[in-house]
Amino acid sequence: MEKTRNNILRITLSILGALVFFFPIYTVAIGGFKTNGQLLADPFGLPNPFTSEAYRVVLLSGSQFWGFLFNSVVISGFTILLTLAASMLAATGLSRIEFKGRGFLFNFFIMGMLFPITVAVLPLYLQLRGFGLIGTRLGVILSQAAFSLPLAIFIFTGFFREVPKDLQDAVSIDGGGLLTFAWRVLLPLSTPVISTVTIITLIQSWNQFLLPLLVLDDASTFTIPLGVMQFQGQYTTGWNRIMAFISIALLPMAMLYIFLQKYVVAGLTAGAVKG
Amino acid sequence: MKTNTLTKPGTYKTLALLLLLIGPAFLLFLLFVVMPVVQAGYYSLFNWNGIGPLTKFRGLQNFGLIFQDQVFHTALINNLKIVAISLFIQLPMAFGLALLLGRNKFRGEAFLRSIFFFPYILAEIVTGIIWRFIYHPQFGVPTILSKLFTENGGEIGLLGDPSLAFGAILVVIVWKYLGFHMIIYIAGLQSVPKELEDAAVVDGANKIQVIRHVIIPSMKSSFIISIFLSIIGSFNIFDVVWALGQGGPVHSTETLVTYLYNFGFRRFSFGYGSAVAVTLFGICFVFNLFYQRFIVSEGRHGKN
């Protein structure tokens, strides 16, 4: 008896909390389907009638949404590729070759986990300017990849260390060197770790704001977070359009989360294991 | 365990291989992480507008100026407030939620967990814009509530009021990051040995005692991680604060990174801005040393 009462209390409490928590998202999700007048008169009620005018403006005219999306995909995509390639190579070296200074080098990379990109953004800006990378997508890609490396190297090195010696010996007997071993054995074995690193890097790079804000100076190179900010500035009072824009902008990440929920959570908790 | 190798150490071939493997990551890391930080240390000693040669050497004067600046004090205190709210409100709430939703006691837990976690995957900037609407003085929630519950309730503009704005931002921060810490704790809860819990119950421990003496000690590493991420994250918060008011009104919501941005970039005082960056580095570095030395090592070598 007491158990059911406890459970009812537990469920009621969680549902109430969840409702409060969901409220801002709900507001956005329905806001884009209202006219602006209706949104301001009745901000939290259901749309009556439903209208897709705001979505048409965002998707078909009056916004550069598709351009922003393209830039986000390109920047996140190359950031992930570069992070994966560089960190997997480095982790192969750090985990399977014995050399003087290996521990030092590993710690040197890992130290980078301490400093989020936010802390370093001013000096980074100056450095990028020195390289002539201000205003380029490449500048964002290289910096984001560099800051994603420490965690990626940490995760891959830990994983590669655990791969048994026997497997490496087998490759060696067939006449294969370390690179063959990395390509034939380490790479295929790493699928779960690769998805972890990919998800962490993707979420960070997709949502990154400060760095692209400083590096990218032209709207044609803007990513979605910058685009949202610009669109919001453009339609200060057109809240229904802003809500429609936000709804579409958060769709890719929401879908990723829904389909890859298990991996996202695994990835983030793995990513949390630092320090 | 000794790591096996296919290559003999010390040969040119090994060296070439190492260069090929580690070189790209090393170069990337050196050019875009390490060098900028070292350069910031150098720039911080000059009065420099970011253009032209570094000629006006000022030594440590920039640092003196920072510490005398009232706005910097506000920023630092605001960051400390975020740390306090995170540690004393957000983390206990996240732990409570984990106890509520992490043990598969009823159907629909997974769904409710997703709702609490969802804000975490939103871009910070989007979060800020959403809450600007929720807080809107004309039709936002505070205004609606005040009209509903008070006789002569009028418009309430939380974000426009220097004495209320930062509190309003703190609410958003908790909303955004609570779910992430909940997930860390749920992962930790799964590592608590069930037998230990049952044994305590058999010994007559009540629920609170089980949580206090069995669950919390077994989850020590989860707490260490989430406290660490909370504090480092609190010092580096930018996007949410920026989207909700760019550090204003009248600098009341300034944090260290908005301060860095406002004073470094907007006023083109790169020497001064670099000094702010170095200070921020210093704070994170000292905190981390302290944390590694006293908390993490105790967690690893202590009685657990």
XYZ file of C-alpha atoms in Angstrom:
579
model
C 0.000 0.000 0.000
C 2.682 2.411 1.054
C 4.644 1.435 -1.993
C 1.914 2.454 -4.436
C 1.397 5.729 -2.602
C 5.095 6.396 -2.862
C 5.063 5.602 -6.533
C 2.132 7.918 -7.194
C 3.945 10.727 -5.405
C 7.070 9.967 -7.399
C 5.220 9.998 -10.714
C 3.243 13.154 -9.942
C 6.367 14.994 -8.884
C 8.288 13.984 -12.021
C 5.440 14.875 -14.360
C 4.935 18.287 -12.754
C 8.656 18.989 -12.993
C 8.753 17.840 -16.595
C 5.812 20.085 -17.516
C 7.535 23.154 -16.081
C 10.728 22.149 -17.829
C 9.089 21.554 -21.168
C 7.165 24.809 -21.149
C 9.782 26.963 -22.987
C 10.181 24.326 -25.709
C 6.428 24.021 -26.077
C 6.191 27.796 -26.462
C 8.642 27.753 -29.350
C 7.195 24.678 -30.994
C 3.704 26.186 -31.244
C 4.810 29.816 -31.667
C 5.917 29.341 -35.258
C 2.407 28.240 -36.235
C 0.744 31.451 -35.082
C 0.425 34.840 -36.643
C 2.496 37.439 -34.877
C -0.595 39.206 -33.595
C -1.936 36.015 -32.112
C 1.403 35.111 -30.582
C 1.643 38.406 -28.728
C -1.999 38.415 -27.645
C -1.998 34.809 -26.469
C 1.661 33.730 -26.217
C 1.106 30.358 -24.580
C -2.205 29.128 -25.957
C -2.619 26.766 -28.891
C -2.465 28.253 -32.403
C -5.911 29.235 -33.621
C -5.960 29.014 -36.570
C -2.793 27.164 -37.562
C -0.757 29.132 -40.059
C 2.485 28.271 -41.788
C 3.226 31.817 -42.898
C 6.222 32.153 -40.573
C 7.754 28.914 -41.829
C 7.310 30.015 -45.428
C 9.179 33.230 -44.723
C 12.030 31.360 -43.044
C 12.356 28.565 -45.587
C 11.451 30.240 -48.850
C 12.226 33.904 -48.589
C 13.518 36.526 -46.250
C 16.119 34.379 -44.577
C 19.353 32.703 -45.516
C 18.416 29.586 -43.607
C 19.665 27.134 -46.237
C 22.988 28.933 -46.469
C 23.409 28.813 -42.697
C 22.543 25.128 -42.696
C 25.073 24.450 -45.444
C 27.809 26.288 -43.524
C 27.003 24.451 -40.321
C 27.155 21.105 -42.090
C 30.447 21.944 -43.817
C 32.108 23.337 -40.686
C 30.937 20.573 -38.348
C 31.659 17.893 -40.937
C 35.243 18.919 -41.563
C 35.845 19.584 -37.863
C 34.778 16.026 -37.110
C 36.841 14.513 -39.937
C 39.950 16.423 -38.944
C 39.507 15.646 -35.250
C 39.009 11.944 -35.924
C 41.926 11.608 -38.352
C 44.454 13.550 -36.288
C 43.457 12.079 -32.935
C 43.336 8.472 -34.149
C 46.783 8.757 -35.714
C 48.205 10.385 -32.604
C 46.543 7.847 -30.316
C 48.030 5.019 -32.404
C 51.490 6.468 -31.864
C 50.927 7.216 -28.204
C 49.493 3.824 -27.381
C 51.493 1.392 -29.518
C 54.989 2.855 -29.843
C 57.369 3.129 -26.932
C 59.495 6.217 -27.085
C 61.165 8.680 -24.819
C 58.853 11.451 -23.746
C 55.678 9.516 -24.493
C 54.137 10.256 -21.097
C 55.079 13.892 -21.384
C 53.571 14.225 -24.838
C 50.354 12.541 -23.720
C 50.023 14.915 -20.762
C 50.841 17.837 -23.021
C 47.800 17.050 -25.158
C 45.567 16.215 -22.218
C 46.354 19.530 -20.568
C 44.316 21.092 -23.353
C 41.129 19.663 -21.806
C 41.461 22.223 -19.054
C 40.914 25.177 -21.280
C 37.655 25.487 -23.144
C 37.736 27.508 -26.330
C 36.007 30.396 -24.540
C 39.015 31.118 -22.356
C 41.404 31.187 -25.286
C 39.272 32.975 -27.792
C 40.988 36.362 -27.784
C 44.531 35.068 -28.355
C 43.119 32.579 -30.846
C 41.532 35.401 -32.784
C 44.875 37.185 -33.001
C 46.596 34.006 -34.139
C 43.985 33.363 -36.841
C 44.368 36.916 -38.030
C 48.114 36.364 -38.305
C 47.468 33.345 -40.547
C 44.983 35.280 -42.657
C 42.172 32.955 -41.627
C 39.711 35.564 -40.354
C 36.540 35.492 -42.412
C 37.115 31.897 -43.520
C 35.336 28.713 -42.595
C 38.736 27.022 -42.490
C 39.720 29.204 -39.529
C 36.732 27.922 -37.549
C 37.355 24.317 -38.585
C 41.043 24.300 -37.628
C 40.439 25.934 -34.251
C 37.501 23.750 -33.315
C 39.398 20.615 -34.307
C 42.429 21.713 -32.307
C 40.307 22.223 -29.201
C 38.506 18.905 -29.705
C 41.787 16.988 -29.933
C 42.638 16.589 -26.233
C 39.464 14.740 -25.304
C 39.533 12.685 -28.533
C 43.161 11.675 -27.998
C 42.365 10.818 -24.390
C 39.477 8.569 -25.389
C 41.215 6.855 -28.340
C 44.508 6.280 -26.509
C 42.677 4.663 -23.612
C 40.823 2.417 -26.042
C 43.824 1.465 -28.228
C 45.892 0.533 -25.163
C 43.424 -2.209 -24.383
C 43.670 -3.890 -27.793
C 45.530 -7.170 -27.145
C 49.089 -7.773 -28.264
C 48.088 -11.033 -29.959
C 46.177 -9.190 -32.643
C 49.186 -7.051 -33.383
C 51.440 -10.107 -33.515
C 49.103 -11.762 -36.000
C 49.390 -8.768 -38.324
C 53.123 -8.727 -37.798
C 53.463 -12.406 -38.805
C 51.698 -11.589 -42.067
C 54.358 -8.975 -42.650
C 52.237 -5.959 -41.758
C 53.636 -2.976 -39.902
C 52.012 -0.658 -37.402
C 50.133 1.246 -40.092
C 48.608 -1.961 -41.477
C 47.644 -2.929 -37.946
C 46.050 0.492 -37.362
C 44.124 0.342 -40.635
C 43.065 -3.308 -40.522
C 42.505 -3.825 -36.806
C 42.322 -0.628 -34.743
C 40.056 1.248 -37.125
C 37.345 -1.413 -37.515
C 37.428 -2.160 -33.793
C 36.886 1.483 -32.918
C 33.368 1.980 -34.299
C 31.762 2.584 -30.875
C 34.520 4.966 -29.786
C 34.386 6.775 -33.114
C 30.670 7.397 -32.652
C 31.302 8.703 -29.142
C 33.937 11.175 -30.314
C 31.833 12.132 -33.340
C 28.814 12.951 -31.205
C 30.771 14.997 -28.674
C 32.558 16.943 -31.420
C 29.356 17.423 -33.400
C 27.369 18.847 -30.477
C 30.190 21.191 -29.541
C 30.869 22.382 -33.029
C 27.227 22.639 -34.122
C 26.306 24.835 -31.147
C 29.528 26.841 -31.037
C 28.825 30.546 -31.006
C 31.657 32.738 -29.749
C 34.368 31.469 -32.077
C 32.355 31.718 -35.326
C 31.083 35.089 -34.130
C 34.635 36.380 -34.046
C 36.034 34.589 -37.059
C 33.211 34.826 -39.585
C 32.438 38.336 -40.696
C 30.087 37.834 -43.610
C 26.551 36.459 -43.426
C 27.253 34.163 -46.383
C 29.609 32.148 -44.155
C 27.441 32.171 -40.997
C 26.539 28.972 -39.184
C 23.091 28.335 -37.727
C 23.748 29.831 -34.257
C 25.038 33.036 -35.872
C 22.154 32.923 -38.329
C 19.627 32.658 -35.499
C 21.188 35.691 -33.841
C 21.163 37.667 -37.071
C 17.628 36.668 -37.960
C 16.518 37.632 -34.490
C 18.099 41.058 -34.921
C 16.404 41.475 -38.272
C 12.894 40.623 -37.059
C 13.038 41.995 -33.523
C 9.290 42.074 -33.212
C 8.417 39.247 -35.586
C 8.464 36.680 -32.821
C 6.480 34.094 -34.776
C 9.172 34.069 -37.465
C 11.919 33.858 -34.858
C 10.136 30.878 -33.289
C 9.730 29.199 -36.675
C 13.428 29.754 -37.380
C 14.430 28.343 -33.990
C 12.147 25.332 -34.418
C 13.763 24.396 -37.716
C 17.227 25.204 -36.433
C 16.925 22.837 -33.508
C 15.429 20.061 -35.600
C 18.729 18.429 -36.691
C 20.023 18.111 -33.126
C 16.626 17.019 -31.828
C 16.461 14.288 -34.452
C 19.995 13.203 -33.744
C 19.077 12.926 -30.094
C 15.883 10.986 -30.709
C 17.501 8.460 -33.056
C 20.848 8.117 -31.329
C 19.696 8.681 -27.764
C 21.646 5.757 -26.364
C 24.886 6.809 -28.053
C 24.455 10.496 -27.245
C 24.125 9.751 -23.556
C 26.971 7.225 -23.625
C 29.091 9.722 -25.528
C 28.438 12.598 -23.202
C 29.035 10.622 -20.055
C 32.254 9.281 -21.575
C 33.112 12.841 -22.510
C 32.469 13.856 -18.948
C 35.143 11.528 -17.673
C 37.972 13.972 -17.698
C 39.917 15.837 -15.064
C 51.393 -3.940 -18.545
C 54.031 -3.327 -21.142
C 52.707 -2.084 -24.431
C 53.760 -4.168 -27.362
C 55.515 -2.611 -30.284
C 56.148 -3.546 -33.842
C 58.985 -1.138 -34.260
C 62.330 -0.987 -32.563
C 62.723 2.123 -30.485
C 65.312 4.693 -31.436
C 65.616 3.977 -35.157
C 65.041 6.552 -37.879
C 62.158 4.502 -39.128
C 60.440 4.801 -35.765
C 61.102 8.506 -35.718
C 59.570 8.946 -39.158
C 56.594 6.866 -38.131
C 56.101 8.908 -34.979
C 56.290 12.107 -36.958
C 53.682 10.836 -39.377
C 51.355 9.663 -36.609
C 51.682 12.364 -33.988
C 52.836 15.221 -36.207
C 49.438 16.391 -37.522
C 47.786 16.476 -34.085
C 50.848 18.090 -32.548
C 50.995 20.805 -35.180
C 47.283 21.571 -34.926
C 47.406 21.667 -31.154
C 50.552 23.780 -31.074
C 49.350 26.350 -33.593
C 45.788 26.810 -32.390
C 45.865 26.022 -28.684
C 49.332 26.400 -27.203
C 50.802 29.280 -29.182
C 47.787 31.576 -28.825
C 47.902 31.132 -25.077
C 51.636 31.858 -24.909
C 51.176 34.889 -27.126
C 48.363 36.158 -24.934
C 50.821 36.100 -22.045
C 53.159 38.297 -24.074
C 50.508 40.704 -25.379
C 49.163 41.182 -21.868
C 52.297 43.154 -21.020
C 51.612 45.835 -23.606
C 49.229 48.640 -24.309
C 48.145 47.523 -27.755
C 45.158 48.166 -29.958
C 45.745 45.039 -32.000
C 47.268 46.803 -34.975
C 50.859 47.818 -35.583
C 54.005 47.023 -33.632
C 54.119 46.265 -29.934
C 55.925 49.256 -28.565
C 54.100 50.452 -25.476
C 55.410 48.088 -22.838
C 53.500 48.331 -19.601
C 54.666 45.361 -17.597
C 52.008 44.133 -15.254
C 49.990 47.334 -15.308
C 47.139 45.748 -17.272
C 46.635 43.258 -14.485
C 46.597 46.067 -11.930
C 43.941 47.843 -13.978
C 41.802 44.726 -14.178
C 41.782 44.202 -10.475
C 40.886 47.825 -9.856
C 38.023 47.739 -12.315
C 34.631 47.682 -10.640
C 33.099 45.898 -13.631
C 35.658 43.110 -13.362
C 34.657 42.681 -9.726
C 30.998 42.374 -10.754
C 31.967 39.836 -13.415
C 34.007 37.738 -11.020
C 31.281 37.839 -8.360
C 28.696 36.862 -10.958
C 30.812 33.861 -11.947
C 31.112 32.883 -8.310
C 27.325 33.167 -7.981
C 26.952 30.801 -10.936
C 29.344 28.386 -9.240
C 27.332 28.611 -6.004
C 23.966 28.094 -7.702
C 25.372 25.187 -9.692
C 26.832 23.444 -6.677
C 24.142 24.091 -4.100
C 20.969 24.130 -6.167
C 21.556 22.559 -9.551
C 23.546 19.500 -8.496
C 21.281 18.505 -5.580
C 18.279 18.921 -7.896
C 19.992 16.783 -10.534
C 20.758 14.144 -7.930
C 17.142 14.197 -6.748
C 15.961 13.782 -10.324
C 18.367 10.906 -10.853
C 16.931 9.159 -7.786
C 13.440 9.840 -9.095
C 13.972 8.868 -12.723
C 17.069 6.717 -12.870
C 15.930 3.468 -11.380
C 13.193 2.250 -13.722
C 10.529 2.159 -11.044
C 7.709 3.157 -13.380
C 6.942 3.301 -17.074
C 7.711 6.526 -18.859
C 10.874 7.307 -16.904
C 12.958 7.318 -20.059
C 10.583 9.771 -21.691
C 10.636 12.125 -18.722
C 14.427 11.899 -18.615
C 14.537 13.061 -22.244
C 12.454 16.104 -21.372
C 14.861 17.142 -18.648
C 17.837 16.448 -20.872
C 16.520 18.221 -23.958
C 17.584 21.771 -23.001
C 21.182 20.570 -22.906
C 21.310 19.817 -26.624
C 19.945 23.247 -27.587
C 22.502 25.778 -28.740
C 23.111 28.237 -25.901
C 22.245 31.130 -28.140
C 18.892 29.581 -28.987
C 18.267 29.026 -25.288
C 18.889 32.701 -24.672
C 16.453 33.804 -27.354
C 13.723 31.448 -26.110
C 14.024 32.816 -22.597
C 13.994 36.387 -23.822
C 10.508 35.599 -25.012
C 9.488 33.864 -21.776
C 10.749 36.897 -19.827
C 9.296 39.470 -22.211
C 8.033 42.506 -20.244
C 4.823 42.886 -22.267
C 3.557 39.360 -22.661
C 6.056 37.138 -20.848
C 5.405 34.774 -17.958
C 6.385 37.144 -15.084
C 3.972 39.784 -16.359
C 1.156 37.287 -16.856
C 1.677 35.892 -13.367
C 1.768 39.319 -11.764
C -1.462 40.299 -13.515
C -3.031 37.046 -12.442
C -2.058 37.049 -8.793
C -1.777 40.680 -7.755
C -4.430 43.370 -7.660
C -2.665 45.977 -9.705
C -0.027 43.846 -11.404
C 1.725 45.415 -14.343
C 4.599 44.716 -16.670
C 7.643 43.057 -15.194
C 10.867 43.294 -17.165
C 13.274 41.039 -15.328
C 16.066 41.367 -17.873
C 15.882 45.140 -17.957
C 16.224 45.528 -14.205
C 19.849 45.590 -12.998
C 18.873 44.134 -9.635
C 16.856 41.236 -11.099
C 18.507 40.439 -14.428
C 21.251 38.210 -13.115
C 18.846 36.164 -11.004
C 16.730 35.625 -14.116
C 19.821 34.401 -15.978
C 20.656 31.978 -13.167
C 17.250 30.342 -13.633
C 18.028 29.816 -17.320
C 21.432 28.334 -16.527
C 19.888 25.785 -14.163
C 17.218 24.960 -16.748
C 19.858 24.407 -19.432
C 22.377 22.258 -17.585
C 20.331 20.374 -14.990
C 19.591 17.478 -17.340
C 23.230 16.947 -18.199
C 24.178 16.448 -14.554
C 21.119 14.262 -14.056
C 22.478 11.979 -16.805
C 25.897 11.784 -15.142
C 24.218 10.792 -11.869
C 21.968 8.245 -13.550
C 25.058 6.638 -15.082
C 26.635 6.674 -11.603
C 23.545 5.194 -9.944
C 23.822 2.157 -12.168
C 27.203 1.382 -10.666
C 25.864 1.214 -7.108
C 25.881 -2.462 -6.090
C 22.318 -3.606 -5.560
C 23.370 -6.120 -2.876
C 24.852 -3.339 -0.782
C 21.571 -1.463 -0.892
C 19.564 -4.578 -0.015
C 21.920 -5.412 2.821
C 21.420 -1.952 4.302
C 17.640 -2.352 4.082
C 17.847 -5.727 5.800
C 19.883 -4.081 8.533
C 16.948 -1.752 9.083
C 18.208 1.364 7.297
C 15.494 3.734 6.109
C 15.468 5.391 2.679
C 17.363 8.494 3.742
C 19.993 6.370 5.446
C 20.429 4.199 2.362
C 20.937 7.290 0.222
C 23.262 8.879 2.751
C 25.393 5.870 3.629
C 25.232 3.596 0.585
C 24.312 5.477 -2.591
C 26.211 8.734 -2.129
C 29.545 7.125 -1.152
C 29.335 4.680 -4.091
C 28.774 7.522 -6.516
C 31.798 9.507 -5.460
C 33.399 9.563 -8.913
C 30.202 10.898 -10.502
C 30.153 13.748 -8.008
C 33.817 14.504 -8.611
C 33.221 14.740 -12.367
C 30.029 16.751 -12.228
C 31.424 19.221 -9.677
C 34.507 19.692 -11.821
C 32.507 20.277 -15.014
C 30.117 22.597 -13.175
C 32.875 24.824 -11.884
C 34.909 24.963 -15.107
C 31.670 25.518 -17.045
C 30.571 28.253 -14.654
C 33.749 30.228 -15.234
C 33.418 29.917 -18.994
C 29.782 30.746 -19.438
C 29.184 33.161 -22.296
C 26.531 32.447 -24.925
C 23.509 32.305 -22.628
C 24.461 35.484 -20.822
C 25.254 37.205 -24.088
C 21.949 36.294 -25.677
C 20.034 37.461 -22.612
C 21.525 40.926 -22.404
C 25.167 41.147 -23.490
C 26.312 41.709 -19.906
C 23.865 44.541 -19.310
C 21.886 46.382 -18.088
C 24.715 48.581 -16.802
C 27.138 45.633 -16.559
C 24.957 43.908 -13.964
C 25.114 40.542 -15.725
C 28.718 40.718 -16.865
C 30.728 37.494 -16.469
C 34.448 36.948 -17.035
C 33.997 35.943 -20.674
C 31.510 38.715 -21.538
C 33.961 41.086 -19.845
C 36.743 39.669 -21.990
C 34.632 40.111 -25.097
C 33.267 43.551 -24.269
C 36.594 45.003 -23.209
C 38.922 43.098 -25.499
C 37.076 43.118 -28.790
C 34.605 45.898 -28.683
C 37.106 48.471 -27.501
C 40.088 47.059 -29.349
C 42.245 47.046 -26.233
C 43.955 43.778 -27.057
C 46.683 44.180 -24.453
C 44.084 44.640 -21.760
C 41.903 41.878 -23.204
C 44.873 39.499 -23.258
C 45.488 40.260 -19.606
C 41.862 39.291 -18.919
C 42.371 36.054 -20.893
C 45.527 35.261 -18.917
C 43.707 35.917 -15.637
C 40.908 33.579 -16.683
C 43.480 30.939 -17.607
C 45.116 31.426 -14.248
C 41.839 30.925 -12.401
C 41.018 27.710 -14.309
C 44.554 26.421 -13.940
C 44.792 27.030 -10.183
C 41.360 25.564 -9.650
C 42.298 22.475 -11.603
C 45.588 21.962 -9.757
C 43.758 22.264 -6.480
C 41.020 19.902 -7.602
C 43.443 17.285 -8.946
C 45.610 17.509 -5.874
C 43.010 17.375 -3.147
C 39.745 16.021 -4.492
C 40.500 13.680 -7.346
C 43.497 12.014 -5.695
C 41.520 11.549 -2.511
C 38.729 9.991 -4.534
C 41.184 7.612 -6.144
C 43.319 6.683 -3.193
C 40.933 7.348 -0.353
C 39.029 4.694 1.479
C 36.645 4.095 -1.418
